[in-house]
Coordinates of C-alpha atoms and ligand atoms in Angstrom, one line a residue:
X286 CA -6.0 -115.6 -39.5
X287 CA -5.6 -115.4 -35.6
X288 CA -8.4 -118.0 -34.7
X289 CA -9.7 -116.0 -31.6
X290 CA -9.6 -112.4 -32.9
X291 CA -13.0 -110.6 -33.9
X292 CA -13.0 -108.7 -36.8
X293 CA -15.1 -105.2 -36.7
X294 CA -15.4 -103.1 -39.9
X295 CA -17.2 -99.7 -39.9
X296 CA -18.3 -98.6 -43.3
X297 CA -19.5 -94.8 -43.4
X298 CA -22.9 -94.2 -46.0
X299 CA -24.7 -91.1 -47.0
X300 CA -21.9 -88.8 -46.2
X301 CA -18.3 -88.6 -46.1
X302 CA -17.0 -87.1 -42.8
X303 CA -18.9 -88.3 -40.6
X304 CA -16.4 -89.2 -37.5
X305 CA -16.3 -93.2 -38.7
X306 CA -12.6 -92.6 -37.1
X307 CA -13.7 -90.9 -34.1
X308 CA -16.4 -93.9 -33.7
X309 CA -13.7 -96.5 -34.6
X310 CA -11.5 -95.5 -31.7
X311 CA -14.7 -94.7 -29.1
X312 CA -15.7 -98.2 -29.6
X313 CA -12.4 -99.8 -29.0
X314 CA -11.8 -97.8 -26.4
X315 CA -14.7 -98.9 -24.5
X316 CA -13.7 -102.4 -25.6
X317 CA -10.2 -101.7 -24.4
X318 CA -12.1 -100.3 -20.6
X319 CA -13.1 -104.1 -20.9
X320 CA -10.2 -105.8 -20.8
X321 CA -10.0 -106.2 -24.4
X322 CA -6.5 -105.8 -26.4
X323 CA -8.0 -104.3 -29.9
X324 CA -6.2 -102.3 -32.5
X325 CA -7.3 -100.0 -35.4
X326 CA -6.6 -100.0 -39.0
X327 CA -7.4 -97.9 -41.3
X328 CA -7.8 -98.4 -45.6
X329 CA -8.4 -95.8 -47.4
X330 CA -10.0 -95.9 -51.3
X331 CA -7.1 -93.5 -53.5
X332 CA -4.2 -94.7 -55.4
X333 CA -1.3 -92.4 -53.5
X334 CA 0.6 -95.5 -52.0
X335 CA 0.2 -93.5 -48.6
X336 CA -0.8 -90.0 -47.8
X337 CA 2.8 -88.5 -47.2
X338 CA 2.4 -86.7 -51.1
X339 CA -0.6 -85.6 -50.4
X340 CA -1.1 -81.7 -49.9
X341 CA -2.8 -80.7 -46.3
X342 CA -5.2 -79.3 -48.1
X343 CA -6.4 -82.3 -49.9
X344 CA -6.4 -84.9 -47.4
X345 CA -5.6 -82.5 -43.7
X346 CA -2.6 -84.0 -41.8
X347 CA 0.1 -86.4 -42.5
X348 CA 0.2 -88.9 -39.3
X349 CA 3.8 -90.6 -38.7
X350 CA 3.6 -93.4 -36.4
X351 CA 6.5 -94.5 -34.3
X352 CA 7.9 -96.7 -37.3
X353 CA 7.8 -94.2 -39.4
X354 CA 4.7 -94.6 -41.6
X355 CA 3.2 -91.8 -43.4
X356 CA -0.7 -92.2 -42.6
X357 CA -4.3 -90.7 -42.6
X358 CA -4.8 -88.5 -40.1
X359 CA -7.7 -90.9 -38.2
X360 CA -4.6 -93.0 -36.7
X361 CA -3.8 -90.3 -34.8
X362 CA -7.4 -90.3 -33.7
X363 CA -6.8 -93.6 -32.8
X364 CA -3.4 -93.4 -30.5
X365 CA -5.2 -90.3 -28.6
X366 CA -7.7 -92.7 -27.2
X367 CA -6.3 -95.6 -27.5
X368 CA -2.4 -95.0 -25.7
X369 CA -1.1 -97.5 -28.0
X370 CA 1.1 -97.0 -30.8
X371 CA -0.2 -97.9 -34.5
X372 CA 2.4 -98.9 -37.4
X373 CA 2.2 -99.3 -41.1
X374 CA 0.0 -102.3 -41.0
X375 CA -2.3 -99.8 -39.3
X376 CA -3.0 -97.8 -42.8
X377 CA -3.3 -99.5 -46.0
X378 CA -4.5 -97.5 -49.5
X379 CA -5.7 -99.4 -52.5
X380 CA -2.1 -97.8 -54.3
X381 CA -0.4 -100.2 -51.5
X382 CA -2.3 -103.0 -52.5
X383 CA -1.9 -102.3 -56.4
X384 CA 1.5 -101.6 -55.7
X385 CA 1.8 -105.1 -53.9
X386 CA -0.4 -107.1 -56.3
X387 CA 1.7 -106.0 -59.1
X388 CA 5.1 -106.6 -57.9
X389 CA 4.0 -110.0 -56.8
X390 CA 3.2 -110.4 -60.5
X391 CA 6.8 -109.2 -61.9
X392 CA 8.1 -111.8 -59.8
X393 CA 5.7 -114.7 -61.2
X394 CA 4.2 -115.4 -58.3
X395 CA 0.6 -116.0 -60.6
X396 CA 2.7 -117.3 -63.0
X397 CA 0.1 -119.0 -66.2
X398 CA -3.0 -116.9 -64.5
X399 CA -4.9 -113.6 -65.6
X400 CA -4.9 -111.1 -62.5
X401 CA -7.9 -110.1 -61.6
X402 CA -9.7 -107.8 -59.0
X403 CA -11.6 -110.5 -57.8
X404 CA -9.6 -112.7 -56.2
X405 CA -6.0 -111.2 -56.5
X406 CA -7.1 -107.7 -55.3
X407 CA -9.3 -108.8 -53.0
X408 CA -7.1 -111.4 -51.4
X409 CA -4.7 -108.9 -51.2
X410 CA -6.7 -106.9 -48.7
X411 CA -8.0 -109.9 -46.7
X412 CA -4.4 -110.6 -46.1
X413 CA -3.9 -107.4 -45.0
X414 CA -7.3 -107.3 -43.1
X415 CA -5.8 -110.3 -41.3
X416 CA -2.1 -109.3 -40.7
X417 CA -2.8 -107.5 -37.5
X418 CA -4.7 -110.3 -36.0
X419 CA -2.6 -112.6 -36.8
X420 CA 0.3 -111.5 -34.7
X421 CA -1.7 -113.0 -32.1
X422 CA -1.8 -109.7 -29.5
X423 CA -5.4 -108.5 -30.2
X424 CA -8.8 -109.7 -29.1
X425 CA -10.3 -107.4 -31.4
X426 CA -9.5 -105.7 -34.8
X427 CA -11.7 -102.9 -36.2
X428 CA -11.3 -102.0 -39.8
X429 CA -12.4 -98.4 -40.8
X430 CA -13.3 -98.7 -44.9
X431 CA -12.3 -95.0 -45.8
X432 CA -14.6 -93.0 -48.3
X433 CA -18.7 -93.9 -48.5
X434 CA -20.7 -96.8 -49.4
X435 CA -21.5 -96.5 -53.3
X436 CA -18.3 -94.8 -54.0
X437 CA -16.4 -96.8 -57.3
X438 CA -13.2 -96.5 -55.4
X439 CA -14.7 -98.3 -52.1
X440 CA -15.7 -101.9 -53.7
X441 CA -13.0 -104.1 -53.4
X442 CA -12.2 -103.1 -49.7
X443 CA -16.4 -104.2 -49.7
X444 CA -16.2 -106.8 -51.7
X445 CA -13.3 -108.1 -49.5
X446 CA -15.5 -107.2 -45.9
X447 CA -18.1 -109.8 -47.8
X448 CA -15.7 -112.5 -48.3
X449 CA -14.2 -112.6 -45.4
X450 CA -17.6 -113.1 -43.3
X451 CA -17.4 -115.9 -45.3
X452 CA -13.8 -116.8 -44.2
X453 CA -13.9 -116.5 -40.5
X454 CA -17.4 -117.4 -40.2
X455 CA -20.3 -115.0 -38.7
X456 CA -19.6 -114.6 -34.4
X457 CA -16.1 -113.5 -35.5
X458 CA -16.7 -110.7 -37.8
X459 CA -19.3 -107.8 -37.0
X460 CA -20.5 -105.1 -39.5
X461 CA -21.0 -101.5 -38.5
X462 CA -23.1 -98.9 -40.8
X463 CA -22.4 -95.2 -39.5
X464 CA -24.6 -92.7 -41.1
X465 CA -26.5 -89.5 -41.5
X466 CA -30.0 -88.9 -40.5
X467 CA -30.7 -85.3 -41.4
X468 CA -33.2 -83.0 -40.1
X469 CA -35.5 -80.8 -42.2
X470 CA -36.3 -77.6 -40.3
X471 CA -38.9 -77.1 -42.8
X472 CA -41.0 -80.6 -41.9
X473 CA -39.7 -80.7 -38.7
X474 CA -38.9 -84.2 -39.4
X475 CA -35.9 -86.4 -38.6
X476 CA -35.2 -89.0 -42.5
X477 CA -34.4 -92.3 -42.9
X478 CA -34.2 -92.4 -46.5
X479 CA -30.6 -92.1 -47.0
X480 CA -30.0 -94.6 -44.5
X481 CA -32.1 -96.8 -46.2
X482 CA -30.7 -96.0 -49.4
X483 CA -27.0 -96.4 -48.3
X484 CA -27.7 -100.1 -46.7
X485 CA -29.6 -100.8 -49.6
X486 CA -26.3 -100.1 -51.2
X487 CA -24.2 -102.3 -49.2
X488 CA -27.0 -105.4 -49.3
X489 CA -26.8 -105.0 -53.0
X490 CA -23.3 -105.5 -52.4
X491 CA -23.8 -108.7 -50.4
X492 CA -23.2 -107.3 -46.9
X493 CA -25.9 -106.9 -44.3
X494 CA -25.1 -104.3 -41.4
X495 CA -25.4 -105.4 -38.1
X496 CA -25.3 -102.4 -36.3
X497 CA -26.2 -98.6 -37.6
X498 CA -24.6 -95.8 -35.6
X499 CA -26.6 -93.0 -36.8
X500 CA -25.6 -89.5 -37.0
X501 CA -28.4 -87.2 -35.9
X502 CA -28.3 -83.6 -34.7
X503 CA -31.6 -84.4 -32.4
X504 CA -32.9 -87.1 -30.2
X505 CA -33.7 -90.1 -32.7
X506 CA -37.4 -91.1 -31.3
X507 CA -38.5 -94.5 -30.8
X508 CA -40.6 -94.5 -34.3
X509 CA -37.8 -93.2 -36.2
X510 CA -34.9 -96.2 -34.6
X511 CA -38.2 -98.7 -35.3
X512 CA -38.4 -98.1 -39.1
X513 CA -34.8 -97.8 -39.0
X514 CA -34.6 -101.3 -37.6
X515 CA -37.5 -102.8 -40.0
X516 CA -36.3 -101.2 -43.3
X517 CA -32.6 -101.9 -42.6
X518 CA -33.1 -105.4 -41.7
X519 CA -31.2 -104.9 -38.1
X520 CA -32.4 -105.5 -34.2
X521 CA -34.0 -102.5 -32.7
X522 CA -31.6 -102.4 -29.7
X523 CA -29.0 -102.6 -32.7
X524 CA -30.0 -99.1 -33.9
X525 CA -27.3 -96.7 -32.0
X526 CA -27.7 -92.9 -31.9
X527 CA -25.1 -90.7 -32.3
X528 CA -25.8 -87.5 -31.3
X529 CA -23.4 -84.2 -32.4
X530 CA -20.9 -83.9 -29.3
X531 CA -19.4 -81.2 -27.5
X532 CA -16.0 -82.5 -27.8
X533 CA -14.8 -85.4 -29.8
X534 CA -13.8 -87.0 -26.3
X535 CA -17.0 -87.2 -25.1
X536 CA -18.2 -89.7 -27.6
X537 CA -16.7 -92.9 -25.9
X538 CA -19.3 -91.7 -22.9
X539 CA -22.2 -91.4 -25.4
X540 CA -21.4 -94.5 -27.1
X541 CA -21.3 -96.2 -23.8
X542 CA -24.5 -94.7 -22.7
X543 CA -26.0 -95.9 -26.3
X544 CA -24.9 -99.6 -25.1
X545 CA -22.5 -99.8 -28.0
X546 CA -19.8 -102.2 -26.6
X547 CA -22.4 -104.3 -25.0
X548 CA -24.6 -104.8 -28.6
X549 CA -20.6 -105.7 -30.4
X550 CA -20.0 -107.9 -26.9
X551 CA -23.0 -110.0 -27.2
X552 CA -22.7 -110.0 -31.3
X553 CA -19.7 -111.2 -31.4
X554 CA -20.1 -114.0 -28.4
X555 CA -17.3 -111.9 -26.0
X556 CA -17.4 -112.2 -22.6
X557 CA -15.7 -109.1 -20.6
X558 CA -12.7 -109.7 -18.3
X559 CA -13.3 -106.8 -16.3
X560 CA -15.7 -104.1 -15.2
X561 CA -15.8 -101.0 -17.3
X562 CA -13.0 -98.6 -15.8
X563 CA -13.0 -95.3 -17.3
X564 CA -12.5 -92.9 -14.6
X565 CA -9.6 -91.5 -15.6
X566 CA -11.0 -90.6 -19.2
X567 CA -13.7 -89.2 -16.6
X568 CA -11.2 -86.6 -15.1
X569 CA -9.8 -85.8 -18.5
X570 CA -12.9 -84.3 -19.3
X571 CA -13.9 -82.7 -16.1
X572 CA -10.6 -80.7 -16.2
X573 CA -11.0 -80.2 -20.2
X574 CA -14.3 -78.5 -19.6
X575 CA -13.7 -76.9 -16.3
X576 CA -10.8 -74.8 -16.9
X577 CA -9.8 -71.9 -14.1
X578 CA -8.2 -69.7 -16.5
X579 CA -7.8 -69.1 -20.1
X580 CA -4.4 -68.0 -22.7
X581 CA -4.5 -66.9 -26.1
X582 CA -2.1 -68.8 -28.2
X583 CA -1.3 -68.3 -32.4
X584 CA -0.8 -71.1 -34.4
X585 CA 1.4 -69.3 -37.3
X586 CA 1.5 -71.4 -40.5
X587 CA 0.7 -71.9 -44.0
X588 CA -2.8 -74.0 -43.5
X589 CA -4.4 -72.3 -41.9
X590 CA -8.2 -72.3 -43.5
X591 CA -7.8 -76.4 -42.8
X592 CA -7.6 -76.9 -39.4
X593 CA -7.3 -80.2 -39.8
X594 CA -4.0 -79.5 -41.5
X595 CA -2.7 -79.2 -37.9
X596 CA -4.5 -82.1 -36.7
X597 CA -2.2 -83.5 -33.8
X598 CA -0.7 -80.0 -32.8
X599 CA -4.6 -78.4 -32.0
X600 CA -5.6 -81.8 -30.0
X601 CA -2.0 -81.7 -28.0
X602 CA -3.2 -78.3 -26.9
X603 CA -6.5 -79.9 -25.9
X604 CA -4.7 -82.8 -23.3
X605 CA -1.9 -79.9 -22.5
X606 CA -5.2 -77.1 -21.5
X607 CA -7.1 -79.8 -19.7
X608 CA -3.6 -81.3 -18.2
X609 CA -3.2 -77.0 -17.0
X610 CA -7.2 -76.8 -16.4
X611 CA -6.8 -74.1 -18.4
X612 CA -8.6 -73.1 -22.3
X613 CA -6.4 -72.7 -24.8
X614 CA -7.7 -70.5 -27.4
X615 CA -5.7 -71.4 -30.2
X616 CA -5.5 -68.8 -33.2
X617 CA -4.9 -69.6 -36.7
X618 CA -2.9 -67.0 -38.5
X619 CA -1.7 -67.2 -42.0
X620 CA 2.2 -66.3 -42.3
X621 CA 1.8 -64.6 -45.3
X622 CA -0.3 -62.0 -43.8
X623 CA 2.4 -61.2 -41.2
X624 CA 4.9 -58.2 -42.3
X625 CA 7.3 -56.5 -40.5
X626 CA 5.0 -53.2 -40.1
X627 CA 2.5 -55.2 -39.0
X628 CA 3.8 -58.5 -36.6
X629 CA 3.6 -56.7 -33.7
X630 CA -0.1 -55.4 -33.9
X631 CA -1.3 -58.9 -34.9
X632 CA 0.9 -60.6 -32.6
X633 CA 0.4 -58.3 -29.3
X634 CA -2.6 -59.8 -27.8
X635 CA -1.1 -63.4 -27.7
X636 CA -0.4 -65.5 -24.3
X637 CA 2.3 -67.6 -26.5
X638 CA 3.2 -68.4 -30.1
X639 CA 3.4 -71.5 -32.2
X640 CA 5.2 -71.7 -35.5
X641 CA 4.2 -74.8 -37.0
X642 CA 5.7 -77.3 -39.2
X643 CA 5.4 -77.4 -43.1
X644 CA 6.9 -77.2 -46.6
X645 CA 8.4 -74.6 -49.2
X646 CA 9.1 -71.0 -49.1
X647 CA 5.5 -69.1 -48.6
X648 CA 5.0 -67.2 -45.8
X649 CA 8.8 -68.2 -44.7
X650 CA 9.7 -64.2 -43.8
X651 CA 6.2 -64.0 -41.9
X652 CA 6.9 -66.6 -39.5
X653 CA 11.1 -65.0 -39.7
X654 CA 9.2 -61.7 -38.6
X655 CA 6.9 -63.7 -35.6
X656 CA 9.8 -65.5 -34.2
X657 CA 11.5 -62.3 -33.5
X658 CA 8.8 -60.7 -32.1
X659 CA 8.5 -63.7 -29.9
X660 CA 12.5 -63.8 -28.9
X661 CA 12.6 -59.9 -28.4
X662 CA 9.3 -59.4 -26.5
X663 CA 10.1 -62.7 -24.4
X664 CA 6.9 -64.1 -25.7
X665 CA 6.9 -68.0 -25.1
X666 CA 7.8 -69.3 -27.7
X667 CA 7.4 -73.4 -29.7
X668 CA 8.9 -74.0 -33.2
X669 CA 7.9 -77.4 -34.4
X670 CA 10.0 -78.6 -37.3
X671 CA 9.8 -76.2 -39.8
X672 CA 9.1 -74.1 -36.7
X673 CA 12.0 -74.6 -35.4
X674 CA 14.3 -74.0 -38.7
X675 CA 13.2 -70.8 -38.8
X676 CA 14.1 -69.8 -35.2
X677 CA 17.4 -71.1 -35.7
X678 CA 17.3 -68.4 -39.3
X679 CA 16.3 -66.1 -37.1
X680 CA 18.9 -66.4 -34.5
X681 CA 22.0 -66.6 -37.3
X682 CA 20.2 -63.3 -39.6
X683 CA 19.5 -61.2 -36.2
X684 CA 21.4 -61.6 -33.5
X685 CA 24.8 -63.6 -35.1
X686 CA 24.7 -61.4 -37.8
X687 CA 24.9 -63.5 -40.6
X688 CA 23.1 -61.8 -43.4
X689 CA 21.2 -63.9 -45.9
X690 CA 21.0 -66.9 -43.5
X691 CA 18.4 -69.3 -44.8
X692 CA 17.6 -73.1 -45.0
X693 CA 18.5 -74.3 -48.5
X694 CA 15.5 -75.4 -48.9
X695 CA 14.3 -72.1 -49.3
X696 CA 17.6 -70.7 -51.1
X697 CA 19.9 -73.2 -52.5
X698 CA 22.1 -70.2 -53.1
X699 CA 22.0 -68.9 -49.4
X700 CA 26.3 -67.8 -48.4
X701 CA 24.6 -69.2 -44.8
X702 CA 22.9 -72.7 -45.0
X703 CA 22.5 -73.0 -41.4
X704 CA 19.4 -75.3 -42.2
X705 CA 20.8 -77.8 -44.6
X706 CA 20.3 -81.5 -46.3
X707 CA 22.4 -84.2 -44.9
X708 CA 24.7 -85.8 -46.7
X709 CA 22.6 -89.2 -47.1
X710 CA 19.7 -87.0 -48.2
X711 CA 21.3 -85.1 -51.0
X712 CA 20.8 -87.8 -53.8
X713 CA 17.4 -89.0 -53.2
X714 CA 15.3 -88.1 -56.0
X715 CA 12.2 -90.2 -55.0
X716 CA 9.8 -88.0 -52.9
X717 CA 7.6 -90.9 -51.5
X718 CA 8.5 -92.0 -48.0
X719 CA 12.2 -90.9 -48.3
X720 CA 12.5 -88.1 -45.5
X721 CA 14.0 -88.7 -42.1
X722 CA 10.7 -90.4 -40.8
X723 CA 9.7 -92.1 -37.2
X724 CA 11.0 -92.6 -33.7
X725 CA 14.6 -91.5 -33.0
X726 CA 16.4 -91.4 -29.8
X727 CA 17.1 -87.6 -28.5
X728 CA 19.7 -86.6 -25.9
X729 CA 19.1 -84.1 -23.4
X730 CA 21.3 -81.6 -21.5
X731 CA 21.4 -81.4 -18.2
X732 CA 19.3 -78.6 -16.8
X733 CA 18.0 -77.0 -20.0
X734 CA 14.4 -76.0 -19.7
X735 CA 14.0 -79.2 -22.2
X736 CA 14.8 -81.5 -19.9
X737 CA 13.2 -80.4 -17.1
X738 CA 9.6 -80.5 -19.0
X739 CA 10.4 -84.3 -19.9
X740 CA 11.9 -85.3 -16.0
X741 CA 14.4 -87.5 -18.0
X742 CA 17.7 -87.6 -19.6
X743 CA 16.9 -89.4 -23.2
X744 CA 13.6 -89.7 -25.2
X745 CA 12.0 -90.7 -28.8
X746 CA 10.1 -88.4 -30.7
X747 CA 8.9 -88.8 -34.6
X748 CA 10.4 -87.1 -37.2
X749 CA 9.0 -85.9 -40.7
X750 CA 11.9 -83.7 -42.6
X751 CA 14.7 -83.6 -45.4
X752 CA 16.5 -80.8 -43.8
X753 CA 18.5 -80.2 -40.6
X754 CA 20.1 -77.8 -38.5
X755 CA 23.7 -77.4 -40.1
X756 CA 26.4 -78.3 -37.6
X757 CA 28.8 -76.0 -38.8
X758 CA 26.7 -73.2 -36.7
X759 CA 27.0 -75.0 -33.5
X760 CA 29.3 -73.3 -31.3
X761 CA 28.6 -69.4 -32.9
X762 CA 25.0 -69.8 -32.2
X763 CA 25.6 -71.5 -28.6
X764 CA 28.0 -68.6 -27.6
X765 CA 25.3 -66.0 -28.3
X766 CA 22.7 -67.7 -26.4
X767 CA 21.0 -70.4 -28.6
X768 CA 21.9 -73.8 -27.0
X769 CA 21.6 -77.4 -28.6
X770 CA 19.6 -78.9 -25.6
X771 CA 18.6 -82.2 -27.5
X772 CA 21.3 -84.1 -29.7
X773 CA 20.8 -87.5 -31.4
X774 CA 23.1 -89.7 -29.7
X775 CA 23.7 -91.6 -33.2
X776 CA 24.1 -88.9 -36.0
X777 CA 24.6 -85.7 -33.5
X778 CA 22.1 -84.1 -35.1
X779 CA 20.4 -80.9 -33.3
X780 CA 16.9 -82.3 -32.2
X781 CA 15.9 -79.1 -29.7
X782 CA 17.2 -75.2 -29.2
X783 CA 16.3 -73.3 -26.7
X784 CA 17.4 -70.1 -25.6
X785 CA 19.0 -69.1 -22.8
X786 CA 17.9 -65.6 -21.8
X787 CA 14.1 -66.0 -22.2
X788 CA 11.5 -67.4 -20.2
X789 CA 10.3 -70.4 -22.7
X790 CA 11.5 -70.3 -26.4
X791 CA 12.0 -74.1 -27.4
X792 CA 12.4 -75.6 -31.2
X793 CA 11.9 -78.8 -32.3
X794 CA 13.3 -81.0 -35.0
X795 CA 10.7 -84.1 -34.1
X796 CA 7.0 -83.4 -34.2
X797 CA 6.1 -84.2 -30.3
X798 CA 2.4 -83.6 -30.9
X799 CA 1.9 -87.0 -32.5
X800 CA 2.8 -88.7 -28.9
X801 CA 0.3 -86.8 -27.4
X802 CA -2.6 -88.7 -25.7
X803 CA -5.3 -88.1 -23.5
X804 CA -3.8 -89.9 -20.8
X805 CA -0.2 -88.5 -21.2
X806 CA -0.3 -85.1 -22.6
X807 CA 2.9 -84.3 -23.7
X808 CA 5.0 -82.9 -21.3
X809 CA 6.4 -80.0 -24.3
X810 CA 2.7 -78.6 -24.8
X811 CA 1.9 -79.0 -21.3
X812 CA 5.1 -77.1 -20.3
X813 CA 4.2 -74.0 -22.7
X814 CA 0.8 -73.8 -22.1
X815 CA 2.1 -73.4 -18.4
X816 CA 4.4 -70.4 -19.6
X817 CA 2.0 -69.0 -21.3
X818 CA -0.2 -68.8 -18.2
X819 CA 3.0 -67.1 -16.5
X820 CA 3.7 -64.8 -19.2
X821 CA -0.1 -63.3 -18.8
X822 CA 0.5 -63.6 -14.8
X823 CA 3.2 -61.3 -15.0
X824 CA 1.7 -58.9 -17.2
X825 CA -1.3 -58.1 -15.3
Ligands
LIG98 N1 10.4 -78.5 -44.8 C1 11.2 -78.8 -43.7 C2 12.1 -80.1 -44.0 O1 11.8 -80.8 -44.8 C3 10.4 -79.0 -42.4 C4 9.4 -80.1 -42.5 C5 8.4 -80.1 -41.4 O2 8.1 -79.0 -40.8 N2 7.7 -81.2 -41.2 O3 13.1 -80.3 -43.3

């Protein structure tokens, strides 16, 4: 292990969904205002060997990182704050370590020994606890333990967070306890008790917390942190409040206010390399929460009673309103409620629409009927993905003509495939990790309305699909207006349309929300939020 990097690990009790992730990236972010290089990983308790076959519903959004892992939806938590890009060593499920334990086995690598969770499982997630560390580029590596204290799934990952104290030796690794300390209206009375039950857990477990960040809806007073602090076994000035925020992005302030960074600082015997800077995080949120004018914008898609199925795309609006200093009110609307007798009356009120990405054919003639509306009424207009499939079905069934048209994903049969599988896709069988995922490079034309948002003339963007924009449609859709204004340079594939005779109707192959941070809202978002403010100029 890398001899001078800390170790953090935040285990969640109590509770599940708590914001361990949003505390996770708070704290290295104020570590990071510090001087500090730290990273994030993330390990997560189920078998899936990543989240990528897990339905939105289930687990929210799939995160891809720029090397094209499939991963919990906290990374992207983690990029947003921190500006740096995570990888697959970022996200590790106990399938992943199974999966690696048990080839090791095949090959004989135990060879003459039983294997056992304790020490082959275990030492399979120390290695992994280490393997960021020991590539020698962070000060500081905080490990979120997915799922709650107590939970069956959760003890090796615990297990391991007790040997490892062990193996680096106690001013290089630093425990923190998040938790709930619920209010009863009826007492009018803040409880400890599941706080004390759930560290009572993790002691039985062999771990002592050295710092609680508590959860708390109200002020904790000074009694309440003091039997906190005696009954937990940590230092008073050790027991953190963390009070319910206004905003996700204000918790790095509150955190820094509670004396967070300082209590890990002085645990684990850092000494900061320069002054606290976060000024421009500052600004961030004085534009986020003092907008001068406000759009209406739907979100079309399939998930819609999960927001966190659209994760990325709802906190890309965030840094693209505050970027405008202008509220986005985003709208979730369910596709399948969307008919051609009704698009327009649900539709009419909007500033902009967003078809979003996703799977299957539900709700595919809904978001058909929407991007019409958009492309007729000159509505601005972002496909993402799927989003933008459908635009280009759109285009080919209403305005080429070409009757049927459809992506053969939804219609094998379809006479047009004008969204097809490539050729190196058609005889995969495995569905784990085998779509076109991660960073590719993306072409730009000269003066489209693409290239003008981005100020350059080649970019990455992440990519999570099987199917693409079929070639063979090129020049009929470009001579009736739909124009191919981002290629891949490599394969020629059609990363972005646009259309020519409207003010902002853009598809997307790649998924640009995942690049979006809070210090570089993505330039896409941040372009249509801008028409959208137009659009509702000019209708006034
Ligand atoms: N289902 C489509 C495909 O696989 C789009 C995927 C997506 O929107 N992420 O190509």
């Amino acid at each position: 292990m890398g001899s001078t990097t800390k170790y953090i690990f935040i285990t969640g009790g109590v509770t599940s969904s708590l914001g361990k992730g949003i505390i996770a990236a708070s704290l290295a972010k104020l570590l990071q205002a510090r001087g500090f290089s730290a990273t994030i990983q993330k390990f997560d308790p189920y078998l899936n060997i990543d989240p990528g076959t897990l339905n939105p519903y289930e687990h929210g959004e799939c995160y891809v990182t720029e090397d094209g892992a499939e991963t919990d939806l906290d990374l992207g938590h983690y990029e947003r704050f921190l500006n740096t890009p995570t990888s697959q060593a970022n996200n590790i499920t106990t399938g992943r370590i199974y999966n690696n334990v048990i080839t090791k086995e095949r090959k004989g690598e135990y060879l003459g020994k039983t294997v056992q969770v304790i020490p082959h499982i275990t030492d399979e997630i120390k290695r992994n606890f280490f393997k960021l560390g020991e590539e020698g580029k962070y000060d500081v590596v905080i490990t979120e333990i997915g799922g709650c204290v107590g939970d069956i799934e959760s003890l090796p990952f615990i297990e391991a967070v007790r040997q490892a104290k062990w193996d680096i030796g106690p001013n290089n690794i630093l425990v923190v306890h998040l938790t709930l300390i619920p209010y009863l209206a009826a007492a009018k009375e803040l409880k400890t008790k599941p706080t004390q039950h759930s560290v009572k857990q993790l002691l039985e477990a062999g771990i002592q917390p050295d710092i609680l960040v508590c959860r708390t809806e109200h002020h904790l007073p000074l009694e309440v942190k003091k039997k906190l602090a005696l009954f937990c076994n940590v230092q008073l000035n050790c027991v953190i409040e963390a009070m319910d925020a206004e905003t996700i992005y204000d918790v790095p302030l509150l955190m820094k206010k509670e004396k967070l960074d300082e209590r890990v600082m002085s645990k684990l015997k850092l000494t900061s390399k320069v002054n606290t800077d976060l000024e421009q995080w500052k600004d961030f949120l004085g534009r986020l929460k003092n907008p001068t004018q406000e759009v209406n914008i739907g979100l079309i898609g399939k998930y819609v009673s999960l927001p966190d199925a659209y994760k990325s795309i709802i906190e890309a609006f965030v840094h693209a309103g505050a970027a405008c200093e202008c509220k986005v009110h985003l709208t979730l609307i369910s596709s399948e409620e969307l008919l051609p007798e009704n698009v327009a009356k649900k539709l009419e009120h909007l500033d902009g629409i967003l078809v979003a990405p996703g799977f299957g054919e539900r709700g595919l003639e809904g978001k058909i009927e929407t991007v019409k509306f958009a492309r007729e009424n000159k509505l601005p207009f972002f496909g993402i993905c799927l989003g933008m499939q459908v635009a280009v079905i759109e285009f080919a069934r209403n305005v080429l003509g070409l009757k049927g048209a459809n992506s053969t994903e939804m219609d094998p049969n379809t006479p047009h495939p004008v969204i097809d599988l490539m050729a190196d896709q058609k005889n995969i069988e495995m569905k784990g990790g085998t779509m076109r995922l991660g960073s590719y490079p993306c072409e730009l034309r000269k003066g489209s309305k693409a290239a003008q948002a981005y100020g350059k003339a080649k970019v990455k963007e992440r990519h999570r699909h099987r199917y693409e924009f079929n070639n063979k449609y090129l020049k009929q859709i470009e001579e009736k207006g739909m124009i191919p204004s981002g290629i891949n340079p490599e394969s020629q594939l059609v990363e972005i349309i646009e259309l020519k005779n409207h003010p902002w109707f853009l598809g997307t192959q790649f998924h640009p929300e995942y690049k979006s941070t809070v210090m570089n809202p993505h330039p896409l978002f941040v372009k249509f939020v801008t028409a959208t403010i137009d659009n509702k100029k000019s209708n006034i």
